Each structure stands twice: as C-alpha cells, then as structure tokens.
Short mmCIF file of C-alpha atoms and ligand atoms in Angstrom, two decimals:
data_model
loop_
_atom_site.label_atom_id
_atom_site.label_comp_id
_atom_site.label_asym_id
_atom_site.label_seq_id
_atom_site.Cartn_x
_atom_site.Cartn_y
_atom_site.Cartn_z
CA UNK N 1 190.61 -56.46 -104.50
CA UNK N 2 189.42 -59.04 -102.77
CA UNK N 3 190.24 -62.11 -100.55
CA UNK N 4 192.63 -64.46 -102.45
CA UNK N 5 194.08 -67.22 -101.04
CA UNK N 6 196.31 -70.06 -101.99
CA UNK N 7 194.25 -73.17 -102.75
CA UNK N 8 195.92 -76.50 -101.48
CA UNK N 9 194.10 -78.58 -104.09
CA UNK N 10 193.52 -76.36 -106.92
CA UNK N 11 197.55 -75.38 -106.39
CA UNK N 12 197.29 -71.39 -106.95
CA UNK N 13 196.09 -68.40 -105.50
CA UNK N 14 192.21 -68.37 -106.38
CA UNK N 15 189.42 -65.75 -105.41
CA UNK N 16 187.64 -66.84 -102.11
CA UNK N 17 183.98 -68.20 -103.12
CA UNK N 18 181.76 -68.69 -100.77
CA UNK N 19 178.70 -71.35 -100.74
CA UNK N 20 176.24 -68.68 -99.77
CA UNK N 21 176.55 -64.82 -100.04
CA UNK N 22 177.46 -63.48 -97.03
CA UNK N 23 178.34 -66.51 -95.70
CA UNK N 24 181.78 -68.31 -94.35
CA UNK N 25 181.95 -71.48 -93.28
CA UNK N 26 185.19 -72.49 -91.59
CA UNK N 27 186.60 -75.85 -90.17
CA UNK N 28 189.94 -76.34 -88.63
CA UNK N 29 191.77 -79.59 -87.31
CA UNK N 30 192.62 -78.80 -83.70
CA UNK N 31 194.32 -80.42 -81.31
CA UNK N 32 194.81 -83.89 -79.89
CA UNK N 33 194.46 -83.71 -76.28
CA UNK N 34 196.84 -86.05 -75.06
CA UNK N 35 199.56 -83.35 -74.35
CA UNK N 36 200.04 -79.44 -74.20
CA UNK N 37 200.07 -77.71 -77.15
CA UNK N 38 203.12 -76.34 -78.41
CA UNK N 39 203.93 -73.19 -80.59
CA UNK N 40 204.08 -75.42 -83.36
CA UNK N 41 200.45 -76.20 -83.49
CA UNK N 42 199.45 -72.99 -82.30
CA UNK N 43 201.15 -71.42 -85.16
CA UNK N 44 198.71 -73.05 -87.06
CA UNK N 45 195.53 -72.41 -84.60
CA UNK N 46 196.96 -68.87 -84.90
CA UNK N 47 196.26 -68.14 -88.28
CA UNK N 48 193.05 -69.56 -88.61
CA UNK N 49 192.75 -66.72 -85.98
CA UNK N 50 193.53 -64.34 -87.93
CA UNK N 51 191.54 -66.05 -91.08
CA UNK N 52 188.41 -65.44 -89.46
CA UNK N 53 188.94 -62.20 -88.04
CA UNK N 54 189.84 -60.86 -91.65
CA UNK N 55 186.88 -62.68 -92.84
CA UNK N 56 184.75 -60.73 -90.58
CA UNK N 57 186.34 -57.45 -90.78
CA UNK N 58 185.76 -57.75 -94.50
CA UNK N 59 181.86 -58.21 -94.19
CA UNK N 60 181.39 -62.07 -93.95
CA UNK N 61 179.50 -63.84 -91.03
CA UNK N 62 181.79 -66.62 -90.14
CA UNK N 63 181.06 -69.71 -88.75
CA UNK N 64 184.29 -71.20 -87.18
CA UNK N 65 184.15 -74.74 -85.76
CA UNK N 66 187.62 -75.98 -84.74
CA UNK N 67 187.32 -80.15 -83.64
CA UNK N 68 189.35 -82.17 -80.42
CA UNK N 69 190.27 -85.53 -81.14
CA UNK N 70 189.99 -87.01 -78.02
CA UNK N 71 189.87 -90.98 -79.45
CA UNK N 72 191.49 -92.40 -82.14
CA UNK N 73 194.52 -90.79 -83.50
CA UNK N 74 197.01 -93.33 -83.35
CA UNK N 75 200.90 -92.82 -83.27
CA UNK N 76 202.21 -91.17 -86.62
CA UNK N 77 204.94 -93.91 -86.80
CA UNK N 78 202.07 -96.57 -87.30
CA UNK N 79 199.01 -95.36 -88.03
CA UNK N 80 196.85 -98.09 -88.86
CA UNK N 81 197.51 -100.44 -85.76
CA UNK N 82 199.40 -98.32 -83.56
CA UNK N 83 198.59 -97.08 -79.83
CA UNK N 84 196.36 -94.79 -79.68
CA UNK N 85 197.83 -91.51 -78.39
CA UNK N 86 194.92 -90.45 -75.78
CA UNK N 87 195.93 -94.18 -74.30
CA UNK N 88 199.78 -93.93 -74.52
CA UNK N 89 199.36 -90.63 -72.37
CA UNK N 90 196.82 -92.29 -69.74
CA UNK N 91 198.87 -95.06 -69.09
CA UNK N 92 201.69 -92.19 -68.24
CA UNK N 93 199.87 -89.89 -66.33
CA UNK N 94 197.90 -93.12 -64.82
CA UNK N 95 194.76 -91.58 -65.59
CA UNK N 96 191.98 -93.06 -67.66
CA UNK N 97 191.66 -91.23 -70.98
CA UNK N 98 189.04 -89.42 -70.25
CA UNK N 99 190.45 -87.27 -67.53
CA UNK N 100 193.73 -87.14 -69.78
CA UNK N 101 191.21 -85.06 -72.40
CA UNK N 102 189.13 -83.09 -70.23
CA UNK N 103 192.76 -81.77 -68.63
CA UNK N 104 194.66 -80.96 -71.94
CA UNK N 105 191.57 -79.26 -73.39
CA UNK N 106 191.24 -77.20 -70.23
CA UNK N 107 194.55 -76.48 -70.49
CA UNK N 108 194.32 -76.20 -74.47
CA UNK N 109 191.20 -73.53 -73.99
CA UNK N 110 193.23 -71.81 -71.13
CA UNK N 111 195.85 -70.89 -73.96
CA UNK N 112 193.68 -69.61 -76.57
CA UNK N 113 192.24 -67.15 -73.81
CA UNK N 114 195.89 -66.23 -73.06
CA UNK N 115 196.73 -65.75 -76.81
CA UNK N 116 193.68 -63.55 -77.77
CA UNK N 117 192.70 -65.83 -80.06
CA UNK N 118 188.76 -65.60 -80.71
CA UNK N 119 187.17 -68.54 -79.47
CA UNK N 120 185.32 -70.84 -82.57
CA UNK N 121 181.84 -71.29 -82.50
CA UNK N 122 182.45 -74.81 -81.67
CA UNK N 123 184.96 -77.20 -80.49
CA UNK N 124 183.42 -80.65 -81.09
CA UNK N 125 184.90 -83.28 -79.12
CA UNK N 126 185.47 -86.42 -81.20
CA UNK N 127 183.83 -88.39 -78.66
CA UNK N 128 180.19 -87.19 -78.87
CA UNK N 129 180.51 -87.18 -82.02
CA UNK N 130 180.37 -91.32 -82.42
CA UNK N 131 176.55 -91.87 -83.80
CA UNK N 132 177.45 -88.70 -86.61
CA UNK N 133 180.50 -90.87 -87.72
CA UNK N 134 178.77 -94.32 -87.71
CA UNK N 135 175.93 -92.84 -89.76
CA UNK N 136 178.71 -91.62 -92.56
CA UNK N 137 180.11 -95.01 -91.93
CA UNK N 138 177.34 -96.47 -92.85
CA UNK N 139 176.50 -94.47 -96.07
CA UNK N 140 179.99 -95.34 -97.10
CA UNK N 141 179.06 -98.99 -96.89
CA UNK N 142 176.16 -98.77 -98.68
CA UNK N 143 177.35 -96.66 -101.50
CA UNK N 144 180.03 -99.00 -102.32
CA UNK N 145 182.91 -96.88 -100.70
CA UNK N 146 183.57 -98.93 -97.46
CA UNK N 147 183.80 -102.86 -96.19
CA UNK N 148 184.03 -104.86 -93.21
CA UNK N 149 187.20 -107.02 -92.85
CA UNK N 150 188.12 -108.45 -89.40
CA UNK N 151 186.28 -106.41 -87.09
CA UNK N 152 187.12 -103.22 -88.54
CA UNK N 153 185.55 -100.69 -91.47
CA UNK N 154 187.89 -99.96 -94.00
CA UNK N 155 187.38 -97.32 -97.00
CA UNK N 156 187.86 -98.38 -100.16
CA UNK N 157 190.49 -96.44 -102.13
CA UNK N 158 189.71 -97.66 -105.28
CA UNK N 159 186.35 -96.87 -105.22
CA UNK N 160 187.23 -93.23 -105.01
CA UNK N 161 189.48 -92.14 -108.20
CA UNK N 162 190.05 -88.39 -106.54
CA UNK N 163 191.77 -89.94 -103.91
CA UNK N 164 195.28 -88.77 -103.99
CA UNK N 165 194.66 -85.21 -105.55
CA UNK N 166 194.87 -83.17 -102.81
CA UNK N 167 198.13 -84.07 -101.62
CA UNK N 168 199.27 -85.20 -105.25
CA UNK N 169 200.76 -88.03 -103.63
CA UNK N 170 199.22 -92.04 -104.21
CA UNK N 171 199.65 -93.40 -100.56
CA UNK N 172 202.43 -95.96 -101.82
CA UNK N 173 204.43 -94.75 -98.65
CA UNK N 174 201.96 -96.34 -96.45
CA UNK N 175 202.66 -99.16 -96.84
CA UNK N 176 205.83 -98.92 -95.08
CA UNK N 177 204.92 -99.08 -91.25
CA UNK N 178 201.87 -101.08 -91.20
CA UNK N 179 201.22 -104.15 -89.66
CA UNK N 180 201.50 -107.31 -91.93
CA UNK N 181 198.38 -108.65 -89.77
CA UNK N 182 196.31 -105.25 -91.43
CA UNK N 183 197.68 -105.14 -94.91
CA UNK N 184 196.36 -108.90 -95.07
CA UNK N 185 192.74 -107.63 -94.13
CA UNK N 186 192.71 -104.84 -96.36
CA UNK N 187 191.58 -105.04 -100.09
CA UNK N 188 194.24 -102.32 -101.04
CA UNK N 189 197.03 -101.20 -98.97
CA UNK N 190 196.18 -97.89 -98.81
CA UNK N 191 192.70 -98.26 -97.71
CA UNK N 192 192.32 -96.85 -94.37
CA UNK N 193 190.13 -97.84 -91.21
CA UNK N 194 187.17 -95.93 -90.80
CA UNK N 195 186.03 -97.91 -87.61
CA UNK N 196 188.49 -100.26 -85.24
CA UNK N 197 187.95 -103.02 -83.09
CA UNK N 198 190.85 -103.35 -80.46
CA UNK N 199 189.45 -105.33 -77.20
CA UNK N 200 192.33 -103.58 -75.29
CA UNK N 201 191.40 -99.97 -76.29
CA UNK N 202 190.19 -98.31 -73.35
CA UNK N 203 187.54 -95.73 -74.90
CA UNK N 204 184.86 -98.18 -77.06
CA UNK N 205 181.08 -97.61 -78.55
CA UNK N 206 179.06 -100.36 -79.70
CA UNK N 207 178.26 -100.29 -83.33
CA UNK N 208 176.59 -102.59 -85.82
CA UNK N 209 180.17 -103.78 -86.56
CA UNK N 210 180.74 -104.83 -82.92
CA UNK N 211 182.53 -102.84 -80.23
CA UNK N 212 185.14 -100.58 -80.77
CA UNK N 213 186.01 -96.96 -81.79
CA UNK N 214 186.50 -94.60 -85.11
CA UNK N 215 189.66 -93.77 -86.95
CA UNK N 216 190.71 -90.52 -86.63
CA UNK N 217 189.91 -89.26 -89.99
CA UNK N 218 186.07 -90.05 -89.94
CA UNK N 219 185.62 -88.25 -87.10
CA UNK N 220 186.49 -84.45 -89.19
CA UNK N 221 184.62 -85.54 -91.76
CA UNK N 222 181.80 -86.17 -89.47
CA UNK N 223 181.82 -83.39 -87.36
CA UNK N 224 182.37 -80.91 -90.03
CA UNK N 225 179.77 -81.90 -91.89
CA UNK N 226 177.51 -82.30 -88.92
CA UNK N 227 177.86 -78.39 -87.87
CA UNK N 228 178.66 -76.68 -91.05
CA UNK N 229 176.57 -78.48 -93.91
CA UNK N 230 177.95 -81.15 -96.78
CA UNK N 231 179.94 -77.96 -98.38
CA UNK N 232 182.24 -76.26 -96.32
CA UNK N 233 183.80 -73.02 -97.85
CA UNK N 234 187.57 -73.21 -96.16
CA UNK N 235 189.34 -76.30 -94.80
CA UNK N 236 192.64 -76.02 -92.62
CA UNK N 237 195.37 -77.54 -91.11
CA UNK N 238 199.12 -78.09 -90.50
CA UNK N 239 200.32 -78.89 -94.09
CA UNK N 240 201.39 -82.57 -92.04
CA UNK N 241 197.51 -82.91 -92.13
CA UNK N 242 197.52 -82.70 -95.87
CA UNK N 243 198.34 -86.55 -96.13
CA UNK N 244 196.86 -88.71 -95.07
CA UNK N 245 194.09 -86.65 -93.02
CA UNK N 246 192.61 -84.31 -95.87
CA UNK N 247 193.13 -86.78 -98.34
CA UNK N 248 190.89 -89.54 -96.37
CA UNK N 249 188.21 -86.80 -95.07
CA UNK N 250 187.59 -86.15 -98.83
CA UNK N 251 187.30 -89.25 -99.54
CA UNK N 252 184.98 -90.19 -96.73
CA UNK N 253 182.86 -86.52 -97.27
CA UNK N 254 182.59 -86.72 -101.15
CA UNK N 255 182.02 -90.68 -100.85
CA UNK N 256 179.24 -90.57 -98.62
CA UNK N 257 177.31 -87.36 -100.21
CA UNK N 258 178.13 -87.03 -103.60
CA UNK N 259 179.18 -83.40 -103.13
CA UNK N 260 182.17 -81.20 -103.00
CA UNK N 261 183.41 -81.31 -99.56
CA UNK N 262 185.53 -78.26 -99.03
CA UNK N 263 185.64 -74.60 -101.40
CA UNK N 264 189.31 -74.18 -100.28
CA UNK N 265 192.00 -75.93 -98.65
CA UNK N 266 194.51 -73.63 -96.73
CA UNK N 267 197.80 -75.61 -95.18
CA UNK N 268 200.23 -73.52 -92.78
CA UNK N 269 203.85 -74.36 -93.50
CA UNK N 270 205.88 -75.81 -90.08
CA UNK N 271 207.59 -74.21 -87.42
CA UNK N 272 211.48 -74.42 -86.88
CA UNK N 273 212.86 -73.61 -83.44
CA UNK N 274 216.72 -71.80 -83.42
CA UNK N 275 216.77 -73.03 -86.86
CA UNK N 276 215.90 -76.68 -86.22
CA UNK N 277 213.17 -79.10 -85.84
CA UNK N 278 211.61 -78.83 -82.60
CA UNK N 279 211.93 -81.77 -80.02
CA UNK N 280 211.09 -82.54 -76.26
CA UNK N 281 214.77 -84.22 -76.08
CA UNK N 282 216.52 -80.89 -77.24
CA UNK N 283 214.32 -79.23 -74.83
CA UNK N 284 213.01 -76.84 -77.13
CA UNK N 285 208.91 -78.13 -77.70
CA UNK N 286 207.93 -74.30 -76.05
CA UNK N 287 204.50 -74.27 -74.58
CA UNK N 288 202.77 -71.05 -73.88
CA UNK N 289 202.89 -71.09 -70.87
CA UNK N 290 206.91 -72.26 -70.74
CA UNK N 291 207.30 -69.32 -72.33
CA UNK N 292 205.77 -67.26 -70.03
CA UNK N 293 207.32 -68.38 -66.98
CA UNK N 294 209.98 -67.65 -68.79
CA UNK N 295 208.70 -63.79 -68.86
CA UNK N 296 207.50 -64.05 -72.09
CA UNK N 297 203.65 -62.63 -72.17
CA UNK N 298 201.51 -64.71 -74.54
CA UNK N 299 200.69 -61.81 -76.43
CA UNK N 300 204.63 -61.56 -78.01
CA UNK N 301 204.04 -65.24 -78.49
CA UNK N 302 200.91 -64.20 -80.43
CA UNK N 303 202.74 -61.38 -83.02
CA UNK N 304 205.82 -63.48 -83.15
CA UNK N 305 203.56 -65.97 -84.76
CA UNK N 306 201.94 -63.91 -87.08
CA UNK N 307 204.56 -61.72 -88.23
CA UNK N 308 205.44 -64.32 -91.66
CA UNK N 309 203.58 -65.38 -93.64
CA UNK N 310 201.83 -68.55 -93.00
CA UNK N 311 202.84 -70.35 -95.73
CA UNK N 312 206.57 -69.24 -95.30
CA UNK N 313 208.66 -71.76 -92.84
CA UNK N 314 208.86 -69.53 -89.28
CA UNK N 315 211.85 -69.92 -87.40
CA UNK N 316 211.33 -69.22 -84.15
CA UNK N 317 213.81 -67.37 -81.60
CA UNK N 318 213.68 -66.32 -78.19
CA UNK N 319 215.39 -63.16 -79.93
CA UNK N 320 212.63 -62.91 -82.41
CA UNK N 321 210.43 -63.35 -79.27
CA UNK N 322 212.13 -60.44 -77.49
CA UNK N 323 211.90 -58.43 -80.75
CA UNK N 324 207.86 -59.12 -80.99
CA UNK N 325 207.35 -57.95 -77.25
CA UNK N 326 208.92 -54.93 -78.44
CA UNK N 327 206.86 -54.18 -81.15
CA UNK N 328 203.56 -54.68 -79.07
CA UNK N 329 205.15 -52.14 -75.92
CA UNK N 330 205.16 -49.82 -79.24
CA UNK N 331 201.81 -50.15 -80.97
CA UNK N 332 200.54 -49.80 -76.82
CA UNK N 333 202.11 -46.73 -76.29
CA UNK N 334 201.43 -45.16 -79.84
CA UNK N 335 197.96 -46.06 -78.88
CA UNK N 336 198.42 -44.40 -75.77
CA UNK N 337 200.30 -41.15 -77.23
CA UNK N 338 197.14 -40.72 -79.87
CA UNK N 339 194.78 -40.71 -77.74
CA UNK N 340 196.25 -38.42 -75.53
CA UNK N 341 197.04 -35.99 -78.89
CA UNK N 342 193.73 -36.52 -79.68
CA UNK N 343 192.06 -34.79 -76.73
CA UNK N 344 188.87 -35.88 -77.32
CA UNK N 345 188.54 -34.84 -80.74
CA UNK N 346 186.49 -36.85 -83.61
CA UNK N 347 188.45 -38.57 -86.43
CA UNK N 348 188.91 -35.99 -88.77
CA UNK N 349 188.91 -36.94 -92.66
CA UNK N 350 191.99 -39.05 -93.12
CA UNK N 351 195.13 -37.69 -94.89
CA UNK N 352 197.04 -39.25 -97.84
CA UNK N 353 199.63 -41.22 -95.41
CA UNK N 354 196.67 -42.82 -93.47
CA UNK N 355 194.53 -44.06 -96.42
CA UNK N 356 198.16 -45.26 -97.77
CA UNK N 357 198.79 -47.46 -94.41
CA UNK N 358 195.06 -48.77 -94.68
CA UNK N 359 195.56 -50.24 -98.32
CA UNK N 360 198.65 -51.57 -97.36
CA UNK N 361 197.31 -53.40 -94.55
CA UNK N 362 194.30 -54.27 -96.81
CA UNK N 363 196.18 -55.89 -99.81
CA UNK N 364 198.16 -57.22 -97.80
CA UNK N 365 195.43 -59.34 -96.08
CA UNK N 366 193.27 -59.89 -99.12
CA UNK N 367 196.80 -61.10 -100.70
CA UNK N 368 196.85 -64.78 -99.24
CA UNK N 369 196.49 -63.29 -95.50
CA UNK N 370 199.58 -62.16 -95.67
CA UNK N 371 200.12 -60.86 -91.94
CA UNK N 372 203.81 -59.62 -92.59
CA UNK N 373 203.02 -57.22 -95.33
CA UNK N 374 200.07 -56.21 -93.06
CA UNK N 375 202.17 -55.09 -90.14
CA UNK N 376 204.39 -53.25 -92.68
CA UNK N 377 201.35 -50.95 -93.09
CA UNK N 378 200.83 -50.93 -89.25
CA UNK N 379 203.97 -49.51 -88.62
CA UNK N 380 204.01 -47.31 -91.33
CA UNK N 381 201.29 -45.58 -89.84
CA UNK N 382 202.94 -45.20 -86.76
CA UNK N 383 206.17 -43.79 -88.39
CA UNK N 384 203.58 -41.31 -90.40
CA UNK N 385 201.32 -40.46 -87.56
CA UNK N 386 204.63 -39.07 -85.83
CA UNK N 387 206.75 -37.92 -88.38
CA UNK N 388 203.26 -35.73 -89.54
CA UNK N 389 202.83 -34.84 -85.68
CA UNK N 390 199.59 -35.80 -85.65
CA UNK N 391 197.39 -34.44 -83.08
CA UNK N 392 192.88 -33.74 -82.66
CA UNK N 393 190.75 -34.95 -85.33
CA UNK N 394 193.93 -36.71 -87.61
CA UNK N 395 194.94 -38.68 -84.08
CA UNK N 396 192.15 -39.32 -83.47
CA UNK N 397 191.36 -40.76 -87.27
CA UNK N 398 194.58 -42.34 -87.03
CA UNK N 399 194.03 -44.28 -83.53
CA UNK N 400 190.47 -45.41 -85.28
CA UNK N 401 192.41 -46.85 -87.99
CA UNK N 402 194.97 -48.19 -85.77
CA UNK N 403 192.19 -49.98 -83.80
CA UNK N 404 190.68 -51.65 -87.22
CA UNK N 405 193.64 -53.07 -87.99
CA UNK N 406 194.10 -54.09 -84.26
CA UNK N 407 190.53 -56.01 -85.16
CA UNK N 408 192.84 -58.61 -86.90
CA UNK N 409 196.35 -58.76 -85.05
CA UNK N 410 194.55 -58.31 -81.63
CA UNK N 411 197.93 -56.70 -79.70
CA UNK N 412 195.93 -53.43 -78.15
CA UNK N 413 193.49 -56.16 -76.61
CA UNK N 414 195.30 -59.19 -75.04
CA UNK N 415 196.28 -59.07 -71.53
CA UNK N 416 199.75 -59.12 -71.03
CA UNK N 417 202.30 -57.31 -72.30
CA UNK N 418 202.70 -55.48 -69.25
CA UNK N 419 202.50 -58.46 -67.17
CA UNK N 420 205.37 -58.72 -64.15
CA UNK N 421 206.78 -61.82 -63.38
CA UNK N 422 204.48 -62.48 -60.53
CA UNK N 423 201.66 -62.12 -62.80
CA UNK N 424 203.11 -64.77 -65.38
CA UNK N 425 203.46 -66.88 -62.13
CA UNK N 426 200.18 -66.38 -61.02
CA UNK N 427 198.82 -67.13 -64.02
CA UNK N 428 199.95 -70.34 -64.42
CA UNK N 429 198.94 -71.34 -61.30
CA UNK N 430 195.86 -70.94 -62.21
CA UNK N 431 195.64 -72.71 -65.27
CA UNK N 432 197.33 -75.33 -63.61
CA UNK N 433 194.38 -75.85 -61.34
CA UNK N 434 192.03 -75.67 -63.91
CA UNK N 435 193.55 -78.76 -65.40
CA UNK N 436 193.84 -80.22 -62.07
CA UNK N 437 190.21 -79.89 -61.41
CA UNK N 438 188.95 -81.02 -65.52
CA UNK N 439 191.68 -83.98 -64.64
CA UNK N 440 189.54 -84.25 -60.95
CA UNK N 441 192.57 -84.32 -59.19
CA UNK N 442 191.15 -82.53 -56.36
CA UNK N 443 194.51 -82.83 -53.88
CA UNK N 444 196.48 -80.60 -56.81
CA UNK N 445 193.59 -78.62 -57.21
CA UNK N 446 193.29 -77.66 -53.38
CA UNK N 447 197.29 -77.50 -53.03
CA UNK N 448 197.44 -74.45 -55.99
CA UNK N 449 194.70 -73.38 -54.35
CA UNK N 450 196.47 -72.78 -50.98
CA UNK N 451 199.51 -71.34 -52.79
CA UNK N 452 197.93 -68.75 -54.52
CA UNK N 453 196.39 -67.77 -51.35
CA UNK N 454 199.57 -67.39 -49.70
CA UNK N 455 200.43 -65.07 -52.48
CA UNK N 456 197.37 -63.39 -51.50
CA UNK N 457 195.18 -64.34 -54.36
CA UNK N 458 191.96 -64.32 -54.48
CA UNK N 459 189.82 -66.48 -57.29
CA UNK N 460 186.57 -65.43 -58.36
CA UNK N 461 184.18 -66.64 -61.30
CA UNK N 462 183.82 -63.79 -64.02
CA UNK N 463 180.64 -63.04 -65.82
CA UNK N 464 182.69 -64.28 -68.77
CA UNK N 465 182.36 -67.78 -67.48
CA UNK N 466 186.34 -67.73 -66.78
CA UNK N 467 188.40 -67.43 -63.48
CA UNK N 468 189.47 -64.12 -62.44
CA UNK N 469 191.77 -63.02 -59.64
CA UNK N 470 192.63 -59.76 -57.48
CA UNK N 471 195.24 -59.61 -54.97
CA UNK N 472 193.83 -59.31 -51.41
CA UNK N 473 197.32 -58.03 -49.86
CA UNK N 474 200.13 -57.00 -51.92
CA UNK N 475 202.83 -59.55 -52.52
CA UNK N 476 205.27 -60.39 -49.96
CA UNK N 477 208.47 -58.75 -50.47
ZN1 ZN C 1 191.07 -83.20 -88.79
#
C-alpha cells in the first residue's frame, strides 16, 4: 500500500500524489498569536506532526512550512469589520501588538519544543509577508478577480465559479454578522476583503490602495505560495478553517495563477473537553503548560492527542491524560528491558510476530494516518516481544523496530515523562521568561530570573539555540 488520505475537496480517501517525485510539499495554518495555544489547536498542529514524520519515514523529502498570523484575523463573530484579535489582546495586556506576537510565538515555539513536535521548515510571520500579499493582490485586480471599494480590496466571488466547493457550502451565512456599512461597499455579499483600511488599526503598510493592512486569508495564500511554489501537494487545518479560510485562499491562489492551488486538503475534526465544548469561563481551555503544572508532562499531552484518529471527534480527559502517561512509562521501560535483553547483540532476522506488528503499524499509517490503529501494532509488539521472551539478536531487532515506529509517535524521545514536579515548575519558569523577554518586559524577565536562582538554577544557552538549565545546589527541602 501506500499513503491514502481523506481528501477534503475531492470528499474520499484518494492515493497521495505528489507534484514532483520524491517530493512533499506541506503547508499548515498555525496559530494566531494573540493568546496561548490550547490543546485544541495543538491537536491539530499535532497531527500535521505526525503527517510529516510519516511522510519522511516513508521516503519523501518534506518541506513543512507552518504560517503565524500576527495581523489581521479579525473576531470570528464579525469577520469582515470586526476588531482585530492581535489588537483586542494589546489593548488587554497594554502592550502594542507587536510585543503581544513576539510573546505568544515565543511562548507558542516554547510548546512545540515541549511536545516533540518537529519544528517546520518555516514559520512565516504574516507581517513580513505584506509586499508577497500586495503583489497577489494586485494580480487579482488585474485579472478581473478583485476591486477597490471604499478604501479596501475586495475579491470578487463571482468571478470565481469554484468558489464554494471545498466546503460545499455558498457563503449565504455570511451575511449574517456583517456590518450594513460593508455589505453596501461590496458587489456581492460574500465577497471578502483582501486588503483593509481602518485609520484606528494599530499595525498598517502603505499600499497603492492607501494605508492599511491585509485580511487574514491573503496572507496563507501568499505565504504558501511564496515558500512552497503555486502547487502545494497537502493543505491543512482545523476543519473550522475549512470555511471561510480554505475556501477564500483558493480562490485568491487559483485566481491569481491560473493553477491548482493545493493536491490535498486534510481537516482535523475538533476537540471536546469532559465531553463538552471547551471554554475559558468553564475553566477548561488547557494549555500545555496548565497541564503540566498540573503534573502532567507534555509528552502524555502529546500521545493523548494522537491516540484517535484525527478525523474522529477526541474527547479529552484528565483520565485519558493519566491513561496516556501510562502508556509512555511503558513503551520507556520496554525500551529499557530490550535493550538490556539484548546485551549488545545485532538485530537478528525478525520473527513472524515482529513483521506482523510492523504492517500493522504500516497500514495503519498509510490508511488515512490513522495513529490509533498504529499504536495497536505498537503495543502488540510489546505484548509479543514478552510473551515470546525475547532476548539477543530478536530484542535487539525488536527495540530497532520499536525505535522506527518511535520515528513517528516520538514518546522514547521527548523529555518528560519522568519529569518531578519541580521540574514541571522549573520549566515553566522558564518559558515564562522567554515570553517576558520576546514581550521586552525586562522587570518579569529579571524577577523569574532571580527565582529560579533561588531554586538554584542555573540558565545557559545550548548549542541547539534553546535555553538549558542544571541545578547548581540541590533543591531546598
Ligand atoms: Zn491559513
């Protein structure tokens, strides 16, 4: 077999085909840095983790580019002519938008570390990516896809007849929520703004259309097609990015070149906390690193992600939670116990129950990525390997195998698991002050500082670019 996966637009599970042999181009729609990210979105930033380490364990070179909208995503409730959420959460925080991004994406990068996640190839900010978008913008205008009404660039629906296929749905519902002052600019009420003007926005670029700043969806359609070519081979995003977001960036990528924009479309399905929708008012919008002061390492956080299927709805527990830490203490010490029975030895030739708990894993994967029928043939290798008492060469061949599959679900590499409370603490003191010094709030910065020294921490800059600690004195009490 091999990979399938379920195509958003084309509806079914089609045979990935890639633009050029070898070759796999992937974009995802990351976060907006105006808050933490929650397990919700990094449910989704999880699998495309996962995407592109299958991808590459099956033989393709991957190029992963995952974007930060740092401008222009306005409120969901209004998103023509609402706030702008980078500005709503400066005007909280009193700081100017700018520091409000460079701290969440800090913080946002911080948590990708802590989940093992692979980092992308690039993380284009929205922001530098303004002459890119105005250049589509323009192309749009000149092919007959875009227009100027009242300061702003809108896109032209009608000029697009595709528009509306990906998500199946017409955009009648937009209607609803938009500002009367808008719909009486636009041509069509489902046309969309591809470039604002807004004298009280607080982030603006001049452009030949006068000061002010892009809509949200030009900028993925920019930057995609800026770092990965006019085709892309996979897509993603939260299937709440399916409409309006992927519909418009088709639009805007197909208008302006005339080509297919994206192979495949792949949309995770949502996350449900305790059974319900999450919310900051029930208390329940989990953050990494919530979770972890909680004494929950990031890498149960990780496998209690993984473990359905992406396109299933995941209800997340603390149980469930509980149960995933679990699992990882036991693929840790199976890894352990192997390589102890192995003594050294060299993978032997692999018996029946091993090359049975590879294809399982395999098909599995190639199946749609599906991780939970993947980890089915993970532990069934671990249930073989000791019910055959494996020991030498088949340990050994069995920890090998163990350790490919670990290539994908990354639980034998992330830091964590063994983690003490005074390591989760420590932890998050430190990404604290990395946000506090992107945000250039040097008093914070100093304060954690002086805290973690009175732990008896010690900082230090790794050759990885990332800060490390050791403990100069062992903790106090
Ligand atoms: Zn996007």
């Amino acid at each position: 077999m091999s990979f399938h996966l379920h195509d958003t637009l084309r509806r079914k599970k089609v045979r990935f085909e890639v633009l050029d042999p070898g070759k796999a181009r992937l974009y995802h729609c990351g976060p907006t840095v105006y808050s933490e990210a929650h397990i919700g979105n990094f449910r989704t930033f999880l699998f495309t983790d996962v995407l592109r380490r299958w991808l590459e364990l099956s033989g393709y070179q991957v190029t992963q580019v995952m974007n930060i909208t740092d401008v222009g995503h306005l409120r969901d409730d209004d998103p023509e002519a609402g706030a702008d959420k980078m500005e709503e959460a400066a005007r909280k925080e009193k700081l100017d938008p700018w520091r409000i991004a460079e701290k969440y994406t800090a913080l946002f990068m911080a948590d990708i570390d802590r989940l093992g996640m692979q980092r992308a190839h690039h993380y284009p900010r929205a922001t530098t990516y303004v002459p890119q978008m105005l250049a589509q913008i323009e192309r749009l205008v000149q092919r007959g896809h875009a227009y100027r009404a009242g300061g702003a660039v809108y896109y032209d629906v009608t000029s697009f007849p595709a528009y509306g296929q990906l998500s199946g749905n017409r955009g009648d519902d937009l209607i609803a929520g938009a500002r009367v002052a808008v719909l009486e600019e636009k041509r069509d009420a489902r046309d969309f703004a591809l470039w604002k003007s807004d004298p009280h926005h607080l982030m603006q670029w001049d452009s030949p259309y006068g000061r002010g700043f892009p809509g949200w969806h030009i900028e993925c359609s920019a930057m995609s097609q800026s770092l990965l070519g006019e085709t892309l081979d996979i897509h993603t995003g939260g299937e709440d990015n399916i409409f309006p977001h992927h519909e418009c960036e088709i639009a805007q990528a197909e208008g302006a070149t005339g080509k297919p924009f994206a192979r495949h479309w792949m949309h995770s399905r949502h996350l449900l906390v305790d059974g319900g929708k999450m919310s900051k008012s029930i208390g329940n919008l989990y953050t990494v690193g919530q979770l972890e002061q909680m004494g929950h390492p990031p890498v149960a956080v990780r496998l209690a992600l993984l473990r359905s299927h992406y396109r299933q709805v995941l209800n997340f527990t603390l149980d469930g939670l509980r149960e995933a830490a679990a699992m990882v203490r036991r693929v840790r010490l199976f890894a352990d116990a192997m390589r102890a029975a192995a003594d050294g030895a060299e993978p032997g030739p692999p018996p029946d129950w091993l090359l049975a708990a590879g294809r399982r894993f395999e098909q599995s994967l190639d199946d749609d990525l599906n991780t939970s029928g993947a980890l089915d043939g993970l532990f069934t290798l671990l249930n073989e390997a000791h019910r055959a008492s494996a020991k030498g060469p088949v340990a050994a061949a069995a920890l090998a195998t163990l350790q490919r599959f670990d290539r994908v679900f990354g639980l034998l590499e992330v830091q964590g698991a063994q983690h003490d409370e005074m390591d989760a603490e420590v932890d998050d003191l430190i990404r604290r002050r990395t946000a506090a010094r992107a945000a250039k709030d040097w008093g914070a910065a100093d304060a954690i500082r002086d805290r973690l020294a009175a732990l008896g921490i010690e900082l230090f800059d790794g050759k990885d670019g990332k800060v490390h600690w050791r403990r100069t004195q062992a903790p106090a009490g």
